Tab-separated table of C-alpha atoms (C1' of nucleotides) in Angstrom:
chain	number	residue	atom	x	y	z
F	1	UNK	CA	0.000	0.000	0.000
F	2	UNK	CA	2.548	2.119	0.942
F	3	UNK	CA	4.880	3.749	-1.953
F	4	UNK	CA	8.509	3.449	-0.791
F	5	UNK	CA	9.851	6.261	0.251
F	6	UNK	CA	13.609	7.450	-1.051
F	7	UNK	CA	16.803	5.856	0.898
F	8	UNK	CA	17.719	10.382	0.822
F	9	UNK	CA	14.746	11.247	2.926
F	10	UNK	CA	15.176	7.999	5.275
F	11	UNK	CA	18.981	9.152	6.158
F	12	UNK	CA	17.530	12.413	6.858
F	13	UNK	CA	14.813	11.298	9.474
F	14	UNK	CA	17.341	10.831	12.238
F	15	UNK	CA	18.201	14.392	11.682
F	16	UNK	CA	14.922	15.443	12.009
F	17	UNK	CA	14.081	13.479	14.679
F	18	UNK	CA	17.035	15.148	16.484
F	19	UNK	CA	16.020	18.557	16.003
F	20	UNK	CA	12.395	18.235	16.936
F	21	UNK	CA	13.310	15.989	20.027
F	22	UNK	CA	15.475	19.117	21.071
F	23	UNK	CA	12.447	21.949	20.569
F	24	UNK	CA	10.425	19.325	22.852
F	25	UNK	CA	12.650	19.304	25.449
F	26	UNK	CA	13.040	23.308	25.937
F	27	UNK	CA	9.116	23.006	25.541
F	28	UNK	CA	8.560	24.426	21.995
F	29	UNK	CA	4.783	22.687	21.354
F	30	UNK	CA	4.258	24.205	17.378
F	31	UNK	CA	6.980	24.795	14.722
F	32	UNK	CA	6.568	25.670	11.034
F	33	UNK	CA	8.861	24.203	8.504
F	34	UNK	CA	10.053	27.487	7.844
F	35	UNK	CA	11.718	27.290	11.742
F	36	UNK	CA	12.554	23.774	11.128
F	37	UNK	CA	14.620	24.386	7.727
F	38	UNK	CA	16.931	27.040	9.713
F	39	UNK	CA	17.615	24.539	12.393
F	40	UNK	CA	18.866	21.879	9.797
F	41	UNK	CA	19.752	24.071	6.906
F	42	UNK	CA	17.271	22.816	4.559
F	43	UNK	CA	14.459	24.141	2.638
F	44	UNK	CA	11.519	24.508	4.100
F	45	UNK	CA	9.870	23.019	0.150
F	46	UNK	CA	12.066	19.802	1.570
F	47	UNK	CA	10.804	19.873	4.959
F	48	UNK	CA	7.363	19.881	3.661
F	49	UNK	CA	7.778	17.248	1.319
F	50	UNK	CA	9.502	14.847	3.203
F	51	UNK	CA	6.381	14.971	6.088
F	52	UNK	CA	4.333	14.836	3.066
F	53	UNK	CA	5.892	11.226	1.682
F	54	UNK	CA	5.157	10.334	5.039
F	55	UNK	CA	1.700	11.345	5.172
F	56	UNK	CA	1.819	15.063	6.361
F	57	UNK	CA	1.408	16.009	9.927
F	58	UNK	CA	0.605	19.671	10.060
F	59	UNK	CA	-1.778	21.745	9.940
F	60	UNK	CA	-2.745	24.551	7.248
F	61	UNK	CA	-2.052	27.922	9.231
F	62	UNK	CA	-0.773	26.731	12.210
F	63	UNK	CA	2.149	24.098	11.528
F	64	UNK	CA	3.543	21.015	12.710
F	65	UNK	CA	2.738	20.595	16.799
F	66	UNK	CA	6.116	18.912	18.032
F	67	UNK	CA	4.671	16.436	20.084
F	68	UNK	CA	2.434	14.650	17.680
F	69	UNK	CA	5.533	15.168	15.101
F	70	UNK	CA	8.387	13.718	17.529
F	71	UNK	CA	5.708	10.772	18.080
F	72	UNK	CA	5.401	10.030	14.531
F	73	UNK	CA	9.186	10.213	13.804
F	74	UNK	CA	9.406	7.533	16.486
F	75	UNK	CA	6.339	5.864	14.675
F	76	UNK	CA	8.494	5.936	11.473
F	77	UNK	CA	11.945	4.665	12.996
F	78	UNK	CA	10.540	2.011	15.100
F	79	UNK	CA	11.711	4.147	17.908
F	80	UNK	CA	8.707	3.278	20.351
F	81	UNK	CA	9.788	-0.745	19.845
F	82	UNK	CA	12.128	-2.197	22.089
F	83	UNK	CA	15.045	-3.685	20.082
F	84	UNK	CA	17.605	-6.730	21.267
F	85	UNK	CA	20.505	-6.022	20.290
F	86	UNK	CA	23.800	-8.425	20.583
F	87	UNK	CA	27.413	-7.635	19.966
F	88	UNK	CA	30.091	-10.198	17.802
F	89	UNK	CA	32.912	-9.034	19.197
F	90	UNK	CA	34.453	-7.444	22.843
F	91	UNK	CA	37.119	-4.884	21.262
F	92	UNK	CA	37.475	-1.514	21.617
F	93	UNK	CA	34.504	-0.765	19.015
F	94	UNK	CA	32.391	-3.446	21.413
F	95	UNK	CA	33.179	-2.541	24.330
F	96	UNK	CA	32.378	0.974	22.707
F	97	UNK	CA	28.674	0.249	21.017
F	98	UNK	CA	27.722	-1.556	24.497
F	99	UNK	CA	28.579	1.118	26.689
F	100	UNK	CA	27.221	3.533	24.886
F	101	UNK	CA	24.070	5.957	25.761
F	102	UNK	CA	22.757	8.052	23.127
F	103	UNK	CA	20.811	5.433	21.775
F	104	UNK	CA	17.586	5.937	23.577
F	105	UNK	CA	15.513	3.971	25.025
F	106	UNK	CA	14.340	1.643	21.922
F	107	UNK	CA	17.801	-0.275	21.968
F	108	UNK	CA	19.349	-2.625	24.613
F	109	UNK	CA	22.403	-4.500	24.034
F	110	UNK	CA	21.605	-7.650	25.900
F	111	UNK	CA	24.673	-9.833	25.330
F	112	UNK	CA	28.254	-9.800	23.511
F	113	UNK	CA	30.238	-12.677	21.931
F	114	UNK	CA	33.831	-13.281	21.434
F	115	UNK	CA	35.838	-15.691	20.264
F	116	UNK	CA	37.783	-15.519	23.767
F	117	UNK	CA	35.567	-13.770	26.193
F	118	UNK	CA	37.579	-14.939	29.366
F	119	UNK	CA	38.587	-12.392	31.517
F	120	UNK	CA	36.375	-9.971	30.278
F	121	UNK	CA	33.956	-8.132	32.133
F	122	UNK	CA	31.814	-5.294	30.997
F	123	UNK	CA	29.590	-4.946	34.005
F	124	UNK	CA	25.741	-5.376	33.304
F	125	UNK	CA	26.584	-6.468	29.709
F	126	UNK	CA	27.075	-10.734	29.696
F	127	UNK	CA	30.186	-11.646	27.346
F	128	UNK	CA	29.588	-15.249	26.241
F	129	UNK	CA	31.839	-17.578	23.753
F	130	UNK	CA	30.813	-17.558	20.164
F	131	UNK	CA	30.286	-21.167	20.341
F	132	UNK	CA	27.316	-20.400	22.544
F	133	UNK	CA	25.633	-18.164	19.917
F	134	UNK	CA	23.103	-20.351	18.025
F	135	UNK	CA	21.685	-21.355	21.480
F	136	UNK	CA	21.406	-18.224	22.949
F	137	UNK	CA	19.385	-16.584	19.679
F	138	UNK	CA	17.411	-20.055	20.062
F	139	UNK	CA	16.457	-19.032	23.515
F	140	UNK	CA	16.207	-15.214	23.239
F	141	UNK	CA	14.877	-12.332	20.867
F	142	UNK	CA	17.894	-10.622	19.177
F	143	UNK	CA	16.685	-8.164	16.791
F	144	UNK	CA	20.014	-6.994	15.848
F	145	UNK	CA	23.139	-7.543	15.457
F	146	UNK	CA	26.334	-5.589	15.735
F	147	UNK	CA	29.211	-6.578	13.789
F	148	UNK	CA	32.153	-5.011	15.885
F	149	UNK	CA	35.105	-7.450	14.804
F	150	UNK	CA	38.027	-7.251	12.775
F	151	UNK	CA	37.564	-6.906	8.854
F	152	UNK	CA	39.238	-10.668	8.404
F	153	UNK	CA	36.260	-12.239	10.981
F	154	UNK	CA	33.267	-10.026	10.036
F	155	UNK	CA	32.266	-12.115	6.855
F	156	UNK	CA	32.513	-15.638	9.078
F	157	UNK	CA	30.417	-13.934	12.223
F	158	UNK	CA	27.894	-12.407	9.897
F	159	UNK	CA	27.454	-15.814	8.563
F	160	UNK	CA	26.826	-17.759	12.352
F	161	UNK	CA	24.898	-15.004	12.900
F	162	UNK	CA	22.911	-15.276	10.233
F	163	UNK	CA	22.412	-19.118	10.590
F	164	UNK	CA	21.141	-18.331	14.264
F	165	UNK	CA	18.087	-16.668	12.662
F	166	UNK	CA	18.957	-12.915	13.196
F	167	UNK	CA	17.919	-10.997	10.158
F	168	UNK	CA	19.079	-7.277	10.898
F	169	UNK	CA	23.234	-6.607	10.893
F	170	UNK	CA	24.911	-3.376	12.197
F	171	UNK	CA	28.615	-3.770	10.417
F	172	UNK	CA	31.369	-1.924	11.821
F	173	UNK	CA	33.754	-3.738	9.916
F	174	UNK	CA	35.264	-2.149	6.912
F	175	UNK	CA	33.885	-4.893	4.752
F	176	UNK	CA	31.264	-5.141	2.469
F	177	UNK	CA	28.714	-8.786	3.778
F	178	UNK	CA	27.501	-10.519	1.027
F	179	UNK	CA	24.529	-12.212	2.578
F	180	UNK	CA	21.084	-13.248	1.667
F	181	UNK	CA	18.645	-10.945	0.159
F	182	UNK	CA	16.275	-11.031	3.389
F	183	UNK	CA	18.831	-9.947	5.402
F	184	UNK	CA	19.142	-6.146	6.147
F	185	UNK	CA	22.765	-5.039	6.318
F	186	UNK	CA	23.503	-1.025	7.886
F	187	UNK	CA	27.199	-0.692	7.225
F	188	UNK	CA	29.046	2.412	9.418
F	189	UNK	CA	32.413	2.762	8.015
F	190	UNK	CA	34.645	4.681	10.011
F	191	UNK	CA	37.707	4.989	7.616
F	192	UNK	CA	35.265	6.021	4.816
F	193	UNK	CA	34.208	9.178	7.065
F	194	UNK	CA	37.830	9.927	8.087
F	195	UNK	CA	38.894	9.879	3.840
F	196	UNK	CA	36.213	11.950	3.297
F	197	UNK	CA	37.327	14.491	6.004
F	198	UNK	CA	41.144	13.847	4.876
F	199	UNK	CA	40.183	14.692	1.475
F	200	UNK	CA	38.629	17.903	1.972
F	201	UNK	CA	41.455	18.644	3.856
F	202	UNK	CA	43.845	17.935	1.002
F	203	UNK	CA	42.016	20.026	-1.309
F	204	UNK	CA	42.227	22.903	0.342
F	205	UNK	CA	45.988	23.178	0.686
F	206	UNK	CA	45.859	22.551	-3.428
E	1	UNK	CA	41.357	25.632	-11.371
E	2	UNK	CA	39.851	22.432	-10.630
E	3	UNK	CA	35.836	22.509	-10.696
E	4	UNK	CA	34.446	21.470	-7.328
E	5	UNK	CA	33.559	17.919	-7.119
E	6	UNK	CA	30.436	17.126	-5.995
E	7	UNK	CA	30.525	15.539	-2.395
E	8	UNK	CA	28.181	12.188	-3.571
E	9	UNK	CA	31.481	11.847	-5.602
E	10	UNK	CA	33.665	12.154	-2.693
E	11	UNK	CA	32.107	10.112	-0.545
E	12	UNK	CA	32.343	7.502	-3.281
E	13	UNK	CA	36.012	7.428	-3.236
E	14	UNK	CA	36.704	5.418	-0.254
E	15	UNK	CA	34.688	2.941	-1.889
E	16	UNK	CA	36.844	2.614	-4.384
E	17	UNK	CA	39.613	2.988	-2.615
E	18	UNK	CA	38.940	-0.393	-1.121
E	19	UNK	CA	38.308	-1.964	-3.876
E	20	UNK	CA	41.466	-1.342	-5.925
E	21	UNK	CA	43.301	-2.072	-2.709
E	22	UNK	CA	41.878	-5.362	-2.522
E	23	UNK	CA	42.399	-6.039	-6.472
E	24	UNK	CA	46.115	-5.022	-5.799
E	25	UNK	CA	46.466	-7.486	-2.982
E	26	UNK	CA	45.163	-10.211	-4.894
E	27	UNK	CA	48.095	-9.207	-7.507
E	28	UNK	CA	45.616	-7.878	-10.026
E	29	UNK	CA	47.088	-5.473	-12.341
E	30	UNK	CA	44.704	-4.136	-14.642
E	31	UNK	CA	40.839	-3.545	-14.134
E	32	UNK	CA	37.962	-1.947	-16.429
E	33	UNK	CA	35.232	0.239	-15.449
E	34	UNK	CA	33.099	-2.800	-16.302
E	35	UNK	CA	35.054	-5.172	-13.815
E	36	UNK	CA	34.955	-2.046	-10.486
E	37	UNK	CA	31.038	-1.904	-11.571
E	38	UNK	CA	30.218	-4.950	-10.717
E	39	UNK	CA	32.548	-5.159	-7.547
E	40	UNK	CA	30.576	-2.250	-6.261
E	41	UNK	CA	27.011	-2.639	-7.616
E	42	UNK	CA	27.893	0.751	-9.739
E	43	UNK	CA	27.018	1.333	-13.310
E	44	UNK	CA	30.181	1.202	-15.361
E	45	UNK	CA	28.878	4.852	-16.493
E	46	UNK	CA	29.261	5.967	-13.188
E	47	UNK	CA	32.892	4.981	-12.186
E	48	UNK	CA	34.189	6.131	-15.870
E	49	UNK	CA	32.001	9.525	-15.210
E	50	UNK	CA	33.790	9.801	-11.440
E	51	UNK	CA	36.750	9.205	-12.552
E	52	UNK	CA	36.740	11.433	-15.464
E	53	UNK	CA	35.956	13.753	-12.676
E	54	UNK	CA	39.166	13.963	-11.496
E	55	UNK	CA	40.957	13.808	-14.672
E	56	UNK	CA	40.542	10.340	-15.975
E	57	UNK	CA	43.031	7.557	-15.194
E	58	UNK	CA	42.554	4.617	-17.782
E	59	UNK	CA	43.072	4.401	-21.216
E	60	UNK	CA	41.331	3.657	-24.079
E	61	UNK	CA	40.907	0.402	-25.369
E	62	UNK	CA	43.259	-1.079	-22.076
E	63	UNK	CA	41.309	-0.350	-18.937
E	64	UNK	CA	42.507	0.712	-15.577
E	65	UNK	CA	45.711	0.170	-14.294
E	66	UNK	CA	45.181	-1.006	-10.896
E	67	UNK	CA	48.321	0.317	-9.182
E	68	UNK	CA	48.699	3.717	-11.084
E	69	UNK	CA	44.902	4.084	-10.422
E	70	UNK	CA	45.630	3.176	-6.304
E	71	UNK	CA	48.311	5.941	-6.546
E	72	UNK	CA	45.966	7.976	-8.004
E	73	UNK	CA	43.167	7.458	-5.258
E	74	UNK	CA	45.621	7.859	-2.243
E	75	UNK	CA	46.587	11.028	-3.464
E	76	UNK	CA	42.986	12.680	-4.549
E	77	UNK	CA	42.558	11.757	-0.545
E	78	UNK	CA	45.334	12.703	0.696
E	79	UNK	CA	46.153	9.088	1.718
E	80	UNK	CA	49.890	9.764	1.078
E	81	UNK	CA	50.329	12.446	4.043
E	82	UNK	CA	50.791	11.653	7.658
E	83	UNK	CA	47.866	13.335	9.512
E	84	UNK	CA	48.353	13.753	13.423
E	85	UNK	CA	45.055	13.412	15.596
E	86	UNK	CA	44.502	13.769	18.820
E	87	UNK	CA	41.047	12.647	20.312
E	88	UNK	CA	39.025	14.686	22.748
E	89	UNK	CA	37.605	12.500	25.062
E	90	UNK	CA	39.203	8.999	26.578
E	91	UNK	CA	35.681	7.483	27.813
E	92	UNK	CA	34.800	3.971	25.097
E	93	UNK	CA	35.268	5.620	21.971
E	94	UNK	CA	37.717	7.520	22.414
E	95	UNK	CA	39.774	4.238	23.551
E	96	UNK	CA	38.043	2.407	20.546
E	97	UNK	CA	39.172	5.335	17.892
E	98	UNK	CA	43.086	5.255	20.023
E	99	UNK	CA	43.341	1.502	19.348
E	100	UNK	CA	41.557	1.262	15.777
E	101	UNK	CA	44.067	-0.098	13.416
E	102	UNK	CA	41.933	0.127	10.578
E	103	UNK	CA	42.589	3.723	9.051
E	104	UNK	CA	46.182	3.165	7.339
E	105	UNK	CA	49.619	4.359	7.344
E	106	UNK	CA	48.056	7.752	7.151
E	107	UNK	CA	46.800	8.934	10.132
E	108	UNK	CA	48.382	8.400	13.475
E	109	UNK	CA	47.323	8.941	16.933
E	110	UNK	CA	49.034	11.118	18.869
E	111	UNK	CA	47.343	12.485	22.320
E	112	UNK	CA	44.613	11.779	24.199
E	113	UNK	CA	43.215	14.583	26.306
E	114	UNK	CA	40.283	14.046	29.217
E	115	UNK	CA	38.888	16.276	32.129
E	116	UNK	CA	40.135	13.099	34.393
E	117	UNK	CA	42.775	11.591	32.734
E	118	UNK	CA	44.280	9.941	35.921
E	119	UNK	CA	44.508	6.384	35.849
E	120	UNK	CA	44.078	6.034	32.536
E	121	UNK	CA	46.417	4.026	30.413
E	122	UNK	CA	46.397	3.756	26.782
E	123	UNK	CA	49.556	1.657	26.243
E	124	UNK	CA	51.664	4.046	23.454
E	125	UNK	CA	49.354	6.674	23.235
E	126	UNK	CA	50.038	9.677	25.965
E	127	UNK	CA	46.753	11.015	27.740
E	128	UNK	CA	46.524	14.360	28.824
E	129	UNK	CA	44.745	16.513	31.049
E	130	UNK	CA	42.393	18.963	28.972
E	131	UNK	CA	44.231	22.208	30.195
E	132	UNK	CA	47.571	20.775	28.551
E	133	UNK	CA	45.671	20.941	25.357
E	134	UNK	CA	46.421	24.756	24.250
E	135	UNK	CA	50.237	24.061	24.870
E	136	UNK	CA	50.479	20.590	23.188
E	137	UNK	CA	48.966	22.035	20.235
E	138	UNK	CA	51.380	25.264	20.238
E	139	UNK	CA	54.121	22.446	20.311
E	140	UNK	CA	53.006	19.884	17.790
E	141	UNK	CA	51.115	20.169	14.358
E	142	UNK	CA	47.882	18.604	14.573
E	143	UNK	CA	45.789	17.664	11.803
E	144	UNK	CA	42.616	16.761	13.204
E	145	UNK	CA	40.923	16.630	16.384
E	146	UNK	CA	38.524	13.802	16.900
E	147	UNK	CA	35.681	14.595	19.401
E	148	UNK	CA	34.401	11.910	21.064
E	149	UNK	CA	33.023	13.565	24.700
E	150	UNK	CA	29.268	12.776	25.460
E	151	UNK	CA	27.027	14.816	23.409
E	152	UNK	CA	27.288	17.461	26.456
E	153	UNK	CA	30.538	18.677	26.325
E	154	UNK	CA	31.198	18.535	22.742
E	155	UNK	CA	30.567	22.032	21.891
E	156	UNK	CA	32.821	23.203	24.501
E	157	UNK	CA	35.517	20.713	23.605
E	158	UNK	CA	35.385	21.814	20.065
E	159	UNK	CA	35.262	25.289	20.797
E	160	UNK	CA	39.141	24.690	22.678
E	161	UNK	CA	40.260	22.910	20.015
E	162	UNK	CA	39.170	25.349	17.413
E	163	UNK	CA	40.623	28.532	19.638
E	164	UNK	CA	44.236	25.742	20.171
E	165	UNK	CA	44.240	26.704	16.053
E	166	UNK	CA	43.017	23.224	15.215
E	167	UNK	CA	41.346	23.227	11.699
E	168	UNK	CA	40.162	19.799	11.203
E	169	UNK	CA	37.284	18.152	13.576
E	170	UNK	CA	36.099	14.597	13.212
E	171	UNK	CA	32.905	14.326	15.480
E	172	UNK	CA	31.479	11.252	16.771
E	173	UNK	CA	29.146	13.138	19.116
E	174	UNK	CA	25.762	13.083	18.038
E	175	UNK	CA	25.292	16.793	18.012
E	176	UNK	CA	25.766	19.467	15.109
E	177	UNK	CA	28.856	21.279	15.898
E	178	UNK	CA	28.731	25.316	15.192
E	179	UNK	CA	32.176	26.680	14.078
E	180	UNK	CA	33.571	29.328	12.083
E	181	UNK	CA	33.509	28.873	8.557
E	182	UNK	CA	37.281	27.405	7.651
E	183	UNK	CA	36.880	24.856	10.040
E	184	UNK	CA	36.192	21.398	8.337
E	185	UNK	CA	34.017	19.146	10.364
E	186	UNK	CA	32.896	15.920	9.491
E	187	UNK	CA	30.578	13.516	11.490
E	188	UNK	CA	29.792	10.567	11.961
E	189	UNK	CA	26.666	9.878	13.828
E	190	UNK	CA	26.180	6.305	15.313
E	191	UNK	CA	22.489	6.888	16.332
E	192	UNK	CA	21.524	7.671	13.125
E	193	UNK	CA	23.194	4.867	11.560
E	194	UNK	CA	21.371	2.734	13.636
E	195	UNK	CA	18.139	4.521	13.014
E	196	UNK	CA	17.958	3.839	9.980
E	197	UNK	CA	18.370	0.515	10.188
E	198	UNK	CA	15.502	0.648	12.373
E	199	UNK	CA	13.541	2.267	9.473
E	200	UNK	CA	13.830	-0.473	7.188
E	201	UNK	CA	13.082	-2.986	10.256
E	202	UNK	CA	10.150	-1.540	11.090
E	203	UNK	CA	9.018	-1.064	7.341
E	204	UNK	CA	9.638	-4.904	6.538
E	205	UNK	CA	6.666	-5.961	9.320
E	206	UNK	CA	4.191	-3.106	8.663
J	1	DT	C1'	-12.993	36.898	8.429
J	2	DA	C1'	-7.927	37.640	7.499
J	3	DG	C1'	-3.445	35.822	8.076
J	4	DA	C1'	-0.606	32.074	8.150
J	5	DT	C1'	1.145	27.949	6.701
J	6	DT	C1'	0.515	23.520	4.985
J	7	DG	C1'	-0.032	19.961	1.068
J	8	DT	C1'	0.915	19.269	-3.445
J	9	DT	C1'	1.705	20.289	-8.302
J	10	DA	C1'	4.860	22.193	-11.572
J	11	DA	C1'	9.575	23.891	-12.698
J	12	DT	C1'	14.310	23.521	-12.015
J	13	DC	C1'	18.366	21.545	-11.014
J	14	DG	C1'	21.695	17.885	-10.511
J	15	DA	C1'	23.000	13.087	-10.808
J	16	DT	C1'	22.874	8.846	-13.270
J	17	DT	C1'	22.722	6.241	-17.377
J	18	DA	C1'	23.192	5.510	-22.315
J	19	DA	C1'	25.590	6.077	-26.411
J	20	DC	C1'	29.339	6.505	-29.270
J	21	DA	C1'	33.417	8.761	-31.184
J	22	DA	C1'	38.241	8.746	-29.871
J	23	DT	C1'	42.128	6.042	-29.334
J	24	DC	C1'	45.100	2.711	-27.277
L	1	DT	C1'	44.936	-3.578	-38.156
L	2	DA	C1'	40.853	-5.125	-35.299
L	3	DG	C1'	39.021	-5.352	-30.807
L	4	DA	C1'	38.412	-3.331	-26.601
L	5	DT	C1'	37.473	0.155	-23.594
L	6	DT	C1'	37.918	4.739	-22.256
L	7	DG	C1'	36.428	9.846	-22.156
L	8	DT	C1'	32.742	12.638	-22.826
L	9	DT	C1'	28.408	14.342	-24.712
L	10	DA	C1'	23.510	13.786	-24.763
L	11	DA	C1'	19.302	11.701	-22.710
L	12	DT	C1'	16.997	10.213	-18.798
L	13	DC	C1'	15.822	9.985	-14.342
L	14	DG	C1'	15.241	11.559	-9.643
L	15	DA	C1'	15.610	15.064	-6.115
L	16	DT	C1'	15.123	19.772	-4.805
L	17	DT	C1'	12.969	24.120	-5.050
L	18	DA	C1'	9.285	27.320	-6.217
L	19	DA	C1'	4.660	28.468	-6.395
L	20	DC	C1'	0.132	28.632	-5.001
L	21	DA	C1'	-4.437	26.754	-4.052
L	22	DA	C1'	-6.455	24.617	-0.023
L	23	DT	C1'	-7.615	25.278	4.540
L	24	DC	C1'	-6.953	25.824	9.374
DNA sequence: TAGATTGTTAATCGATTAACAATC
DNA sequence: TAGATTGTTAATCGATTAACAATC
């Protein structure tokens, strides 16, 4: 029923989502799309369109209230469903993703697996062997999982973890996952950022 | 003299990058625009129009040549210069980003600097107190400053950076960073990553 | 009601793809 | 030379912006 809706707009949501979680909590309740455009340095014809591939959520003459918008961003994302999330790997970028905050409240990283997890403790977190990852996605709800090892294991662990059912990978790893076509993969690479920061560097000096 | 480059170019490079890097470890020598297409689920259009972008690297009737066209890459980049960075921030990702070995021979970790840097050991990498920052950058050339603070104290942290005459700022705090013009600041934003992924979840079940 | 601001169509702009002459 | 494949122009496609009627 629904017409898909461009992978441009979908990377924006976030953003928007962002800004209009921000005029909530210094108690803004309306804002046009005009006052949202500033914010995010947009358009406000683009602000109004993406709502609109959405389904709109203001009002002629008045605007969008920010309540009612934040909740439908949520809506949207999936942000107002509880997500499982495990971890393949207790490195630094591991370690990193489960100890991290700014995630909200719609993600909980309920277990991570290593190839040698002895001796490792990340407090609430429980750091299991890999060998014991088919039975624990047997016995529990992982909705997602986080890639987090080193480029030369990420193919193998997105494999086991794809055999142990989970359908939704977060790759850290700076390697593309060939994997079945009802998988989703999210890649975050973090060299690809730093090259694009390094060249824009490099082209001003030349 | 050169035109501008438009960034969905730029941000394609890295891409590439890794994929000629991989073709010359394999000992692959020559490549056509054909052969990278596929690799990257590109139109063979598309990598001879990027290229051509930056002053076209093949030749006629031959192809690519993989090494020449490596050379080529590193330097567009910037690949081929040491950049110094020092990260803001030693909580879990600043740790992760200190012991990431995945960037290459190009970009080198120098300082760490924290409000509470006592007790804190990062093996080679030296970690400072945040008031040493001014005269550590008066001492050394730094490249880039990677901020990696909660979302909190990023604007502050970026601020002392920027007035220590740093130019380049990597931010992994999810926050949009407001800083004079010749500043270059590039995020990367784990949230929304994840967000998105969340997007498509959520879309797959409705 | 009058003013404001959305929703949405139409116009513009930019990016991708197709095509083919140039040339190795 | 003949075959292959680039470099580059032209055509298409999609995304952004402008405009304005609808309407709160």
């Amino acid at each position: 029923m629904e017409k898909t809706v461009s992978p441009v707009i979908i990377k924006r949501l976030p953003r928007y989502y962002r800004v209009i979680t921000h005029l909530d909590s210094i108690g803004q309740t309306k804002v046009s799309s005009t006052a949202i455009a500033q914010l995010m340095d947009f358009t406000a014809s683009q602000v109004r369109q993406d709502f609109c591939s959405f389904g709109a959520y203001g009002q002629q003459g008045y605007g969008y209230d920010v309540q009612k918008l934040k909740a439908e961003l949520e809506n949207i994302m999936g942000l107002n469903k509880m997500h499982n999330m495990i971890i393949i790997g207790a490195g630094n970028i591991g370690r990193a993703i489960a100890g991290y905050k700014g995630f909200g409240e719609a993600f909980k990283v309920c277990a991570v697996f290593d190839i040698a997890p002895e001796g490792i403790d990340l407090g609430e977190v429980k750091v299991m062997n890999m060998s014991q990852l088919a039975d624990y996605c047997a016995a529990n709800k992982v909705d997602i999982a986080v890639i987090a090892t080193p480029r030369t294991a990420a193919a193998q662990a997105a494999q086991q973890v794809v055999n142990a059912g989970v359908k939704n990978i977060w790759n850290f790893a700076p390697t593309e996952l060939d994997l079945p076509g009802d998988v989703l993969v999210e890649n975050i690479s973090m060299s690809e950022s730093l090259y694009v920061l390094s060249y824009y560097m490099n082209r001003q000096e030349g």
